[in-house]
Coordinates of C-alpha atoms in Angstrom, one line a residue:
Chain A
M1194 CA -22.8 -17.2 2.2
T1195 CA -25.2 -14.4 1.0
R1196 CA -25.6 -14.2 -2.8
T1197 CA -26.8 -11.1 -4.7
A1198 CA -27.8 -11.0 -8.3
I1199 CA -27.9 -7.8 -10.3
T1200 CA -30.2 -8.3 -13.3
G1201 CA -30.9 -6.2 -16.4
A1202 CA -27.9 -4.0 -16.3
R1203 CA -25.7 -2.5 -19.1
L1204 CA -22.4 -4.1 -18.1
L1205 CA -19.5 -1.9 -18.6
D1206 CA -15.9 -3.2 -17.9
P1207 CA -13.3 -0.9 -19.4
A1208 CA -10.4 -3.3 -18.8
S1209 CA -11.9 -6.0 -21.0
G1210 CA -13.9 -3.7 -23.3
L1211 CA -17.2 -5.3 -22.3
D1212 CA -20.3 -3.2 -23.0
A1213 CA -23.3 -5.4 -23.2
P1214 CA -26.6 -6.0 -21.5
G1215 CA -26.4 -8.7 -18.8
G1216 CA -26.2 -9.6 -15.2
L1217 CA -23.8 -10.1 -12.3
L1218 CA -23.7 -12.5 -9.5
I1219 CA -22.1 -11.7 -6.1
E1220 CA -21.2 -14.3 -3.5
G1221 CA -20.0 -12.9 -0.2
E1222 CA -17.6 -10.2 -1.0
R1223 CA -16.6 -11.3 -4.5
I1224 CA -18.1 -11.4 -8.0
V1225 CA -18.6 -15.0 -8.9
D1226 CA -20.1 -14.6 -12.3
V1227 CA -20.7 -11.8 -14.8
G1228 CA -21.8 -11.8 -18.5
P1229 CA -24.4 -11.1 -21.1
R1230 CA -26.5 -14.2 -20.8
L1231 CA -25.8 -15.0 -17.1
F1232 CA -29.4 -15.3 -15.9
A1233 CA -30.8 -16.8 -19.1
A1234 CA -31.9 -19.9 -17.1
G1235 CA -33.3 -17.8 -14.2
V1236 CA -31.9 -16.2 -11.2
P1237 CA -30.6 -18.5 -8.3
E1238 CA -33.5 -18.9 -5.9
D1239 CA -31.5 -18.1 -2.7
A1240 CA -30.1 -14.8 -4.3
E1241 CA -31.3 -11.3 -3.3
V1242 CA -32.1 -9.5 -6.5
I1243 CA -31.3 -6.0 -7.5
E1244 CA -33.0 -5.0 -10.7
A1245 CA -30.8 -2.6 -12.6
R1246 CA -33.6 -1.7 -15.2
G1247 CA -31.1 -0.9 -17.9
A1248 CA -28.8 1.1 -15.8
C1249 CA -25.1 1.0 -16.2
L1250 CA -23.2 -1.4 -14.0
A1251 CA -19.4 -0.6 -13.8
P1252 CA -16.5 -1.3 -11.5
G1253 CA -16.7 1.1 -8.5
L1254 CA -14.7 4.2 -9.2
V1255 CA -11.1 4.5 -7.9
D1256 CA -10.1 8.0 -7.1
M1257 CA -6.3 8.6 -6.7
R1258 CA -6.5 12.0 -5.1
V1259 CA -8.5 12.9 -2.1
Q1260 CA -7.7 15.1 0.9
L1261 CA -9.3 14.2 4.2
G1262 CA -9.2 16.4 7.3
E1263 CA -8.6 13.5 9.7
P1264 CA -6.4 13.8 11.6
G1265 CA -5.9 17.5 12.3
A1266 CA -8.8 19.1 10.4
E1267 CA -11.9 17.1 11.4
H1268 CA -14.1 20.1 11.0
K1269 CA -13.5 19.9 7.1
E1270 CA -13.8 16.3 6.6
T1271 CA -13.5 13.1 8.6
F1272 CA -13.1 9.4 7.6
A1273 CA -16.9 9.1 8.2
S1274 CA -18.0 12.0 6.0
G1275 CA -15.3 11.7 3.4
T1276 CA -16.2 7.9 2.8
A1277 CA -20.0 8.9 2.8
A1278 CA -19.2 11.5 0.1
A1279 CA -17.3 8.9 -1.9
A1280 CA -20.1 6.3 -1.6
A1281 CA -22.6 8.9 -3.0
G1282 CA -20.3 9.6 -5.9
G1283 CA -19.9 6.0 -6.8
V1284 CA -16.3 5.9 -5.6
T1285 CA -15.4 2.6 -3.8
S1286 CA -11.7 3.0 -3.4
F1287 CA -9.6 6.2 -2.9
A1288 CA -6.1 7.2 -2.0
C1289 CA -5.7 10.0 0.5
L1290 CA -3.0 12.6 0.6
P1291 CA -0.4 12.6 3.5
N1292 CA -0.4 16.2 4.4
T1293 CA -2.7 15.8 7.4
D1294 CA -1.7 17.0 10.8
P1295 CA 0.3 15.0 11.8
V1296 CA 1.7 14.1 8.4
I1297 CA 1.6 10.5 7.1
D1298 CA 5.4 10.1 7.2
D1299 CA 5.6 7.4 9.8
P1300 CA 4.5 3.8 9.3
A1301 CA 2.2 4.1 12.4
M1302 CA 0.3 6.8 10.5
V1303 CA -0.3 4.5 7.6
E1304 CA -1.6 1.9 9.9
F1305 CA -3.9 4.4 11.6
V1306 CA -5.5 5.4 8.3
A1307 CA -6.0 1.7 7.3
R1308 CA -7.5 0.9 10.8
R1309 CA -10.0 3.9 10.8
A1310 CA -11.2 3.0 7.2
R1311 CA -11.5 -0.7 8.1
R1312 CA -13.6 0.1 11.1
L1313 CA -16.0 2.1 9.1
K1314 CA -16.6 -0.7 6.6
R1315 CA -17.5 1.7 3.9
V1316 CA -15.2 2.9 1.1
K1317 CA -11.7 1.5 0.8
V1318 CA -9.1 4.0 1.8
Y1319 CA -5.4 3.8 0.8
P1320 CA -3.0 6.3 2.2
Y1321 CA 0.0 7.9 0.3
G1322 CA 3.2 8.3 2.3
A1323 CA 5.0 11.6 2.3
I1324 CA 8.2 11.9 0.1
T1325 CA 9.9 14.1 2.9
K1326 CA 9.5 14.3 6.6
G1327 CA 6.6 16.6 7.4
C1328 CA 6.1 17.3 3.6
A1329 CA 8.8 19.9 4.4
G1330 CA 10.8 19.1 1.2
L1331 CA 14.2 18.7 3.0
Q1332 CA 14.8 15.1 4.3
L1333 CA 13.5 11.9 2.9
A1334 CA 10.8 10.2 4.8
E1335 CA 11.0 6.5 5.6
M1336 CA 9.6 5.4 2.3
G1337 CA 10.8 1.8 2.6
L1338 CA 9.0 1.4 5.9
L1339 CA 6.0 3.3 4.7
M1340 CA 5.6 1.1 1.7
E1341 CA 5.9 -2.0 3.8
A1342 CA 3.1 -0.6 6.1
G1343 CA 0.8 -0.2 3.0
A1344 CA 1.5 3.3 1.3
V1345 CA 0.4 3.1 -2.2
G1346 CA 2.5 6.0 -3.5
F1347 CA 4.6 9.0 -2.4
T1348 CA 3.7 12.7 -2.5
D1349 CA 4.0 15.8 -0.5
G1350 CA 0.4 16.5 -1.1
H1351 CA -0.4 20.1 -2.2
L1352 CA 3.2 21.1 -1.9
A1353 CA 5.6 20.6 -4.9
L1354 CA 9.0 18.9 -4.2
A1355 CA 11.0 21.9 -5.4
D1356 CA 14.6 21.2 -4.3
S1357 CA 16.2 19.4 -7.3
L1358 CA 18.7 17.5 -5.2
V1359 CA 16.1 16.2 -2.8
M1360 CA 14.0 15.3 -5.8
R1361 CA 16.8 13.4 -7.4
R1362 CA 17.5 11.4 -4.3
A1363 CA 13.8 10.6 -3.8
L1364 CA 13.6 9.4 -7.3
D1365 CA 16.8 7.3 -6.9
Y1366 CA 15.5 5.8 -3.6
L1367 CA 12.1 5.0 -5.0
S1368 CA 13.5 3.5 -8.3
V1369 CA 14.9 0.8 -6.1
L1370 CA 11.9 0.3 -3.9
G1371 CA 9.6 0.4 -7.0
G1372 CA 7.2 3.1 -5.6
R1373 CA 5.6 5.8 -7.5
L1374 CA 6.3 9.5 -6.9
I1375 CA 3.3 11.9 -7.3
Q1376 CA 4.1 15.5 -7.9
H1377 CA 2.1 18.5 -7.5
P1378 CA 3.3 20.4 -10.6
E1379 CA 4.0 23.9 -9.6
D1380 CA 7.3 25.8 -9.2
P1381 CA 6.8 27.4 -5.9
A1382 CA 9.0 30.4 -6.5
L1383 CA 7.1 31.3 -9.8
A1384 CA 3.8 30.8 -8.1
R1385 CA 4.6 32.7 -4.9
G1386 CA 1.9 35.1 -3.9
G1387 CA -0.3 34.0 -6.9
V1388 CA -4.0 33.3 -6.3
M1389 CA -5.3 32.6 -9.8
N1390 CA -4.1 32.0 -13.4
E1391 CA -1.9 34.9 -14.6
G1392 CA -3.4 36.7 -17.7
E1393 CA -6.0 39.2 -18.6
I1394 CA -8.7 38.1 -16.2
A1395 CA -6.2 38.4 -13.2
T1396 CA -5.1 41.8 -14.2
R1397 CA -8.8 43.0 -14.7
L1398 CA -9.7 41.5 -11.3
G1399 CA -6.6 43.0 -9.7
L1400 CA -5.4 39.7 -8.4
A1401 CA -1.9 38.3 -8.3
G1402 CA -1.3 35.7 -11.0
I1403 CA 0.3 32.2 -11.1
P1404 CA 1.9 31.9 -14.7
A1405 CA 1.2 28.7 -16.6
V1406 CA 4.9 28.2 -17.1
A1407 CA 5.1 27.5 -13.3
E1408 CA 3.7 24.0 -14.3
V1409 CA 5.7 23.0 -17.3
I1410 CA 9.0 24.3 -15.8
L1411 CA 8.8 21.9 -12.8
I1412 CA 7.6 19.0 -15.0
E1413 CA 10.4 19.4 -17.5
R1414 CA 13.0 19.5 -14.7
D1415 CA 11.3 16.3 -13.1
L1416 CA 11.4 14.5 -16.4
R1417 CA 15.2 14.9 -16.7
L1418 CA 15.5 13.4 -13.3
V1419 CA 13.2 10.7 -14.2
E1420 CA 15.3 9.9 -17.2
L1421 CA 18.4 9.8 -14.9
T1422 CA 16.9 7.6 -12.3
G1423 CA 14.3 5.4 -14.0
A1424 CA 11.7 6.0 -11.2
H1425 CA 8.0 5.9 -11.8
Y1426 CA 6.6 9.5 -11.9
H1427 CA 3.0 10.7 -11.9
V1428 CA 1.9 14.2 -12.5
A1429 CA -1.1 15.2 -10.4
H1430 CA -3.9 17.5 -11.8
I1431 CA -2.1 18.6 -14.9
S1432 CA -3.8 22.0 -16.1
T1433 CA -1.7 23.5 -19.0
A1434 CA -1.3 22.8 -22.7
A1435 CA 2.5 23.2 -22.5
A1436 CA 2.8 20.8 -19.6
I1437 CA 0.5 18.1 -21.4
E1438 CA 2.8 18.5 -24.4
A1439 CA 5.8 17.9 -22.3
V1440 CA 4.2 14.7 -20.8
R1441 CA 3.2 13.6 -24.4
L1442 CA 6.8 13.9 -25.7
A1443 CA 8.2 12.1 -22.5
K1444 CA 5.8 9.2 -23.1
A1445 CA 6.8 8.9 -26.7
R1446 CA 10.4 8.6 -25.5
G1447 CA 9.4 5.8 -23.4
L1448 CA 9.8 7.5 -20.0
P1449 CA 7.8 5.8 -17.0
V1450 CA 5.5 8.8 -16.7
T1451 CA 1.8 9.1 -16.1
A1452 CA -0.6 12.1 -15.7
E1453 CA -3.9 12.8 -14.1
A1454 CA -6.6 15.6 -14.7
A1455 CA -9.1 16.9 -12.3
P1456 CA -12.7 17.7 -13.5
V1457 CA -12.3 21.4 -12.6
H1458 CA -9.6 21.7 -15.2
F1459 CA -11.5 20.2 -18.1
A1460 CA -14.9 21.6 -17.2
L1461 CA -14.1 25.1 -16.0
N1462 CA -11.8 28.0 -17.0
E1463 CA -10.6 31.1 -15.3
L1464 CA -13.7 33.0 -16.1
E1465 CA -15.3 31.3 -13.2
V1466 CA -13.2 33.4 -10.9
E1467 CA -15.2 36.7 -12.0
G1468 CA -17.1 38.0 -9.1
Y1469 CA -14.2 36.9 -6.8
R1470 CA -15.8 33.5 -6.4
T1471 CA -13.6 31.8 -3.8
F1472 CA -15.0 28.5 -4.6
A1473 CA -13.4 28.8 -8.0
K1474 CA -9.9 29.2 -6.2
V1475 CA -8.3 25.9 -6.7
S1476 CA -4.7 24.7 -7.1
P1477 CA -3.4 24.6 -9.9
P1478 CA -5.7 27.5 -10.7
L1479 CA -8.4 27.3 -13.3
R1480 CA -6.6 28.2 -16.5
S1481 CA -7.4 29.8 -19.9
E1482 CA -9.9 28.3 -22.3
D1483 CA -7.0 27.1 -24.5
D1484 CA -5.6 25.2 -21.6
R1485 CA -9.0 23.8 -20.7
R1486 CA -9.3 22.5 -24.3
A1487 CA -5.8 21.0 -24.1
V1488 CA -6.8 19.0 -20.9
V1489 CA -9.9 17.7 -22.8
A1490 CA -7.6 16.7 -25.7
G1491 CA -5.0 15.1 -23.4
V1492 CA -7.7 13.0 -21.7
A1493 CA -9.2 12.0 -25.1
D1494 CA -5.9 11.0 -26.7
G1495 CA -4.6 9.2 -23.6
T1496 CA -1.7 11.5 -22.6
I1497 CA -3.7 11.9 -19.4
D1498 CA -4.1 8.4 -18.0
V1499 CA -6.3 9.2 -15.0
I1500 CA -9.1 11.4 -13.8
A1501 CA -9.2 12.0 -10.1
S1502 CA -11.7 14.1 -8.1
D1503 CA -8.9 16.2 -6.4
H1504 CA -11.3 16.5 -3.5
W1505 CA -10.1 19.2 -1.1
P1506 CA -12.7 20.2 1.4
Q1507 CA -12.6 23.6 3.0
D1508 CA -15.1 25.0 5.5
Q1509 CA -16.9 28.3 5.3
D1510 CA -14.3 30.2 7.5
S1511 CA -11.6 29.0 5.1
K1512 CA -13.6 30.2 1.9
R1513 CA -15.9 33.1 2.8
L1514 CA -13.0 35.6 2.7
P1515 CA -11.5 38.1 0.3
F1516 CA -10.2 36.0 -2.7
A1517 CA -6.5 36.5 -1.9
Q1518 CA -7.0 35.3 1.6
A1519 CA -9.3 32.3 0.9
E1520 CA -7.8 28.8 0.9
F1521 CA -7.4 26.8 -2.3
G1522 CA -9.4 23.7 -3.0
A1523 CA -12.8 22.3 -4.1
V1524 CA -14.7 19.1 -3.1
G1525 CA -15.0 16.8 -5.9
L1526 CA -15.9 13.2 -4.8
E1527 CA -19.8 13.6 -5.5
T1528 CA -19.4 15.5 -8.7
L1529 CA -16.7 13.4 -10.3
L1530 CA -18.9 11.1 -12.4
P1531 CA -21.5 13.6 -13.7
V1532 CA -19.0 16.3 -14.5
A1533 CA -16.8 13.8 -16.3
L1534 CA -19.7 12.2 -18.1
Q1535 CA -19.9 15.5 -20.1
L1536 CA -16.7 14.4 -21.9
V1537 CA -18.8 11.6 -23.2
Q1538 CA -21.9 13.7 -23.9
T1539 CA -19.8 16.1 -25.9
G1540 CA -18.2 13.4 -27.9
A1541 CA -14.6 13.9 -26.6
L1542 CA -14.2 10.2 -25.8
G1543 CA -16.4 7.1 -25.4
L1544 CA -18.0 5.8 -22.2
L1545 CA -15.6 2.8 -21.7
E1546 CA -12.6 5.0 -22.4
L1547 CA -13.7 7.6 -19.9
L1548 CA -14.5 4.9 -17.2
A1549 CA -11.0 3.4 -17.6
K1550 CA -9.6 6.6 -16.3
F1551 CA -11.2 6.2 -12.9
T1552 CA -11.4 2.5 -12.6
H1553 CA -8.6 0.0 -13.7
K1554 CA -6.0 2.6 -14.7
P1555 CA -5.6 4.2 -11.4
A1556 CA -6.0 0.9 -9.7
E1557 CA -3.0 -0.3 -11.6
L1558 CA -1.0 2.8 -10.7
L1559 CA -1.9 2.3 -7.0
G1560 CA -1.3 -1.4 -7.2
I1561 CA -4.7 -2.3 -5.7
E1562 CA -7.1 -4.9 -6.4
A1563 CA -9.9 -2.9 -7.9
G1564 CA -11.5 -1.4 -11.0
R1565 CA -12.6 -4.6 -12.9
L1566 CA -15.8 -6.4 -13.5
R1567 CA -14.7 -10.1 -13.6
K1568 CA -14.9 -13.4 -11.7
E1569 CA -13.0 -13.4 -8.4
A1570 CA -12.8 -9.6 -8.2
P1571 CA -14.0 -7.8 -5.2
A1572 CA -17.7 -6.8 -5.6
D1573 CA -17.0 -3.1 -5.6
L1574 CA -19.5 -1.7 -8.0
V1575 CA -21.4 1.4 -9.1
L1576 CA -24.8 1.4 -10.7
F1577 CA -25.6 4.6 -12.5
D1578 CA -27.8 6.3 -15.0
P1579 CA -25.6 8.2 -17.4
E1580 CA -28.4 10.3 -18.8
A1581 CA -30.6 11.3 -15.8
P1582 CA -30.7 15.0 -15.5
A1583 CA -29.7 16.6 -12.2
R1584 CA -28.7 19.9 -10.7
I1585 CA -25.6 20.0 -8.4
R1586 CA -26.8 21.5 -5.1
E1587 CA -24.6 21.9 -2.1
E1588 CA -27.3 20.8 0.2
D1589 CA -27.2 17.4 -1.3
L1590 CA -23.5 16.9 -0.7
H1591 CA -22.5 14.4 2.0
S1592 CA -19.1 16.0 2.4
L1593 CA -18.8 18.1 5.7
S1594 CA -17.5 20.8 3.5
K1595 CA -19.6 22.3 0.6
N1596 CA -17.0 24.1 -1.4
T1597 CA -18.0 23.1 -4.9
P1598 CA -17.5 25.4 -8.0
F1599 CA -20.2 23.4 -9.7
E1600 CA -23.1 24.7 -7.5
G1601 CA -26.3 25.1 -9.5
R1602 CA -24.8 23.5 -12.6
L1603 CA -27.0 21.2 -14.6
V1604 CA -25.5 17.8 -15.4
Q1605 CA -26.5 14.5 -16.8
G1606 CA -25.6 11.4 -14.8
K1607 CA -26.7 10.1 -11.5
V1608 CA -25.3 7.4 -9.1
L1609 CA -28.0 4.9 -8.2
R1610 CA -26.2 2.5 -6.0
T1611 CA -22.7 1.8 -4.7
L1612 CA -21.6 -1.5 -3.4
V1613 CA -18.3 -2.4 -1.6
D1614 CA -17.4 -6.0 -1.0
G1615 CA -21.0 -7.0 -2.0
R1616 CA -22.7 -4.7 0.5
T1617 CA -24.8 -1.7 -0.6
I1618 CA -23.2 1.4 1.1
Y1619 CA -25.2 4.0 -0.8
Q1620 CA -28.5 4.1 -2.6
A1621 CA -30.0 7.1 -4.2
A1622 CA -33.3 8.4 -2.8
G1623 CA -36.4 7.9 -5.0
Chain B
M1481 CA 43.4 -10.4 -6.7
G1482 CA 40.9 -12.5 -8.5
A1483 CA 38.0 -11.8 -6.3
R1484 CA 34.5 -11.1 -7.7
V1485 CA 33.2 -8.0 -5.8
R1486 CA 29.6 -6.8 -5.4
L1487 CA 28.4 -3.6 -4.0
V1488 CA 25.1 -3.6 -2.1
A1489 CA 23.7 -0.1 -1.2
P1490 CA 20.8 2.3 -1.8
K1491 CA 21.3 4.3 -5.1
T1492 CA 21.6 7.4 -3.1
L1493 CA 24.9 6.3 -1.5
L1494 CA 26.6 4.9 -4.6
P1495 CA 29.0 7.0 -6.8
A1496 CA 28.0 7.5 -10.4
A1497 CA 29.3 4.8 -12.9
V1498 CA 30.6 2.7 -10.0
E1499 CA 30.1 -0.5 -12.2
R1500 CA 33.0 0.8 -14.3
Y1501 CA 35.4 -0.4 -11.5
G1502 CA 34.3 -4.0 -12.4
V1503 CA 31.9 -4.5 -9.5
E1504 CA 28.5 -5.8 -9.6
V1505 CA 25.8 -3.5 -8.1
F1506 CA 22.8 -4.5 -6.1
H1507 CA 20.2 -2.7 -4.2
D1508 CA 18.8 -5.6 -2.3
M1509 CA 20.6 -7.4 0.4
A1510 CA 19.2 -10.8 -0.1
R1511 CA 20.0 -10.8 -3.8
G1512 CA 23.5 -9.1 -3.4
L1513 CA 24.5 -11.6 -0.6
E1514 CA 23.3 -14.7 -2.5
G1515 CA 26.3 -17.3 -2.5
A1516 CA 28.8 -14.8 -1.2
D1517 CA 31.9 -16.1 0.5
I1518 CA 32.7 -13.0 2.3
V1519 CA 30.5 -10.2 3.5
M1520 CA 32.3 -6.9 4.2
M1521 CA 30.2 -4.3 6.0
L1522 CA 31.2 -0.5 5.8
R1523 CA 30.3 2.1 8.3
L1524 CA 27.4 4.4 7.4
Q1525 CA 29.2 7.7 8.0
T1526 CA 27.0 9.8 10.4
E1527 CA 28.0 12.9 8.4
R1528 CA 26.1 11.4 5.6
M1529 CA 23.0 11.5 7.6
Q1530 CA 22.8 15.3 7.6
G1531 CA 21.7 15.3 3.9
S1532 CA 18.8 13.3 2.5
F1533 CA 20.9 10.2 1.4
V1534 CA 18.9 7.9 3.5
P1535 CA 15.7 8.7 5.5
S1536 CA 16.8 7.2 8.8
V1537 CA 19.0 4.9 10.7
R1538 CA 16.1 2.5 11.4
E1539 CA 15.1 2.3 7.8
Y1540 CA 18.7 1.8 6.8
F1541 CA 19.1 -0.9 9.3
H1542 CA 15.8 -2.5 8.1
L1543 CA 16.8 -2.5 4.5
F1544 CA 20.6 -2.8 4.6
G1545 CA 21.8 -3.8 8.1
L1546 CA 23.4 -7.1 8.3
T1547 CA 21.4 -9.5 10.4
H1548 CA 21.5 -13.3 10.6
E1549 CA 18.3 -13.3 8.6
K1550 CA 19.9 -11.4 5.7
L1551 CA 23.1 -13.4 6.1
A1552 CA 21.2 -16.6 5.4
S1553 CA 21.4 -15.9 1.7
A1554 CA 25.2 -16.0 1.7
R1555 CA 27.2 -19.2 1.9
P1556 CA 26.7 -21.1 5.2
D1557 CA 30.4 -20.7 6.1
A1558 CA 30.6 -17.0 4.8
L1559 CA 33.0 -14.8 6.7
I1560 CA 31.8 -11.5 8.2
M1561 CA 34.2 -8.5 7.9
H1562 CA 34.2 -4.9 8.7
P1563 CA 37.1 -2.3 8.8
G1564 CA 35.7 -0.6 11.9
P1565 CA 34.7 1.4 13.7
M1566 CA 31.2 -0.4 13.7
N1567 CA 27.8 1.1 14.3
R1568 CA 25.9 -1.7 15.9
G1569 CA 22.3 -1.5 14.9
V1570 CA 23.1 0.7 11.9
E1571 CA 24.9 -1.4 9.3
I1572 CA 25.4 -4.5 11.4
D1573 CA 23.5 -6.3 14.1
G1574 CA 25.5 -6.8 17.3
T1575 CA 24.9 -10.5 17.4
V1576 CA 26.3 -11.0 13.9
A1577 CA 29.3 -8.8 14.7
D1578 CA 30.1 -10.8 17.8
D1579 CA 29.4 -14.2 16.2
I1580 CA 32.8 -15.9 17.0
S1581 CA 32.2 -18.7 14.4
R1582 CA 31.7 -16.3 11.5
S1583 CA 33.1 -12.8 12.4
A1584 CA 36.7 -12.0 11.5
I1585 CA 36.2 -8.3 12.4
L1586 CA 38.5 -8.2 15.5
D1587 CA 41.3 -9.9 13.6
Q1588 CA 40.8 -7.6 10.6
V1589 CA 41.0 -4.5 12.8
E1590 CA 44.1 -5.8 14.5
L1591 CA 45.8 -6.7 11.3
G1592 CA 44.8 -3.4 9.7
V1593 CA 47.4 -1.9 12.1
A1594 CA 50.1 -4.1 10.8
V1595 CA 49.0 -3.5 7.2
R1596 CA 49.2 0.2 7.6
M1597 CA 52.7 0.0 9.2
A1598 CA 53.9 -2.0 6.4
C1599 CA 52.5 0.5 3.9
L1600 CA 54.3 3.3 5.7
E1601 CA 57.5 1.2 5.8
V1602 CA 57.4 0.6 2.0
L1603 CA 56.4 4.2 1.0
T1604 CA 59.1 5.9 3.1
R1605 CA 62.0 3.4 2.3
E1606 CA 63.6 5.6 -0.3
L1607 CA 63.3 8.7 1.6
R1608 CA 64.8 7.2 4.6
A1609 CA 67.6 5.8 2.6
A1610 CA 68.4 9.1 1.1
A1611 CA 68.6 10.7 4.6

């Protein structure tokens, strides 16, 4: 069995709190040893050596919100391009949304995704199942059969489950199965026709607004139903101060609630839309500066459990349009780590605390074996330099779509190498 | 009549606070049937399928349909009952329904007519006497 030794690394394992210089030994697909003085007596002779030269070695990132275009929109993202982008971003496992065409609302579709990803032998891809058939919000999908086929959670993707009765039944049904419901938190009636955050900037630009209350209203309704049913509920890409406060209070009351933030919502605010930049058109929309600060505070104090890339690829024809007509969404897999590292650089939280939010915490929510540096764990790893300066450029992106709102941004942090099951699947040039 | 009664169903099909009737509630067939003397199936009313109470017939059968496999957690001599009409392949597998060593379904349906006649007899006795 092939053995690989990674030497001279700064070991970072958020689950155990380990942050120390040391090494790691891989045998086959698994970590067989890890620790500060691992290679004190020398590296095993038969092992291939990767010299980390002081770079950070952490569990490969786990991204719980990725949109692929396959099947149905292969011109935007395929399994091949999406997993290449993930690898370049240090992501070794991700969960993909079910709102493809056809929708992942049938056990055969779950198996299709698993088979496609397995054949590529790159990043591990875990499908979500739809809550309702066709993500249409009317009839429950076969969540029991989807779960048995391997669905790691249930969501209607970019659509909120708005009907309160269907939501109640979905939560009742899932409370028995033990699955988690992931909600896109936006009241569709209040958001109807809106293209950016409601407020002064929208008025000055003459664009229709989506009010911040559209988020908290849906979440507060859902929280009442969570209390009634006892089901596990996860708020995707939370973006407003009021909604974060609602989640904070619900957690204090002991409800089984978790929340997630996307980098666009803690790194950018609604001013990015000026100049009608359609790459800044995301869903939920970029919010006010007060809301952005609230997202940072929520990440720092633990109200927000997880950071996910919210990768949503769009091609030129979907984005190079008048603002109101352009599609929502931004790619995020390859900018996830450097943009999130700014939270550490600005002192909002520590490096281990940050890494926890895209390693073992999402892995626990998805119920997958990932996100930890320990013996017997799969050798899914990322080697990165947290301080290397870089400029985000769309020509460097591996994703088929280039719609990043961070184009041209200067960041610190660079993924050097990504390994899945002990194999190097990405290595930075130079 | 002294029987201990358990209800096994998805939460979406159960009335609120049904445990106040003195029944034990389960959502898993294997656990609900454990050690049972009698397994009484009820028809999944097709009108219920119009809403979103359960996702589909095949998922309902997979999770809650009575098969020999699920019946294995009940007592080895457990009696199978159903008031009819049955939906084979929905709440009960045909081979279980027709298992002559276990199924009391045909007797139950036949006796159901006599029981209903007896009820009508008792309830209308006074009225008929007055007439």
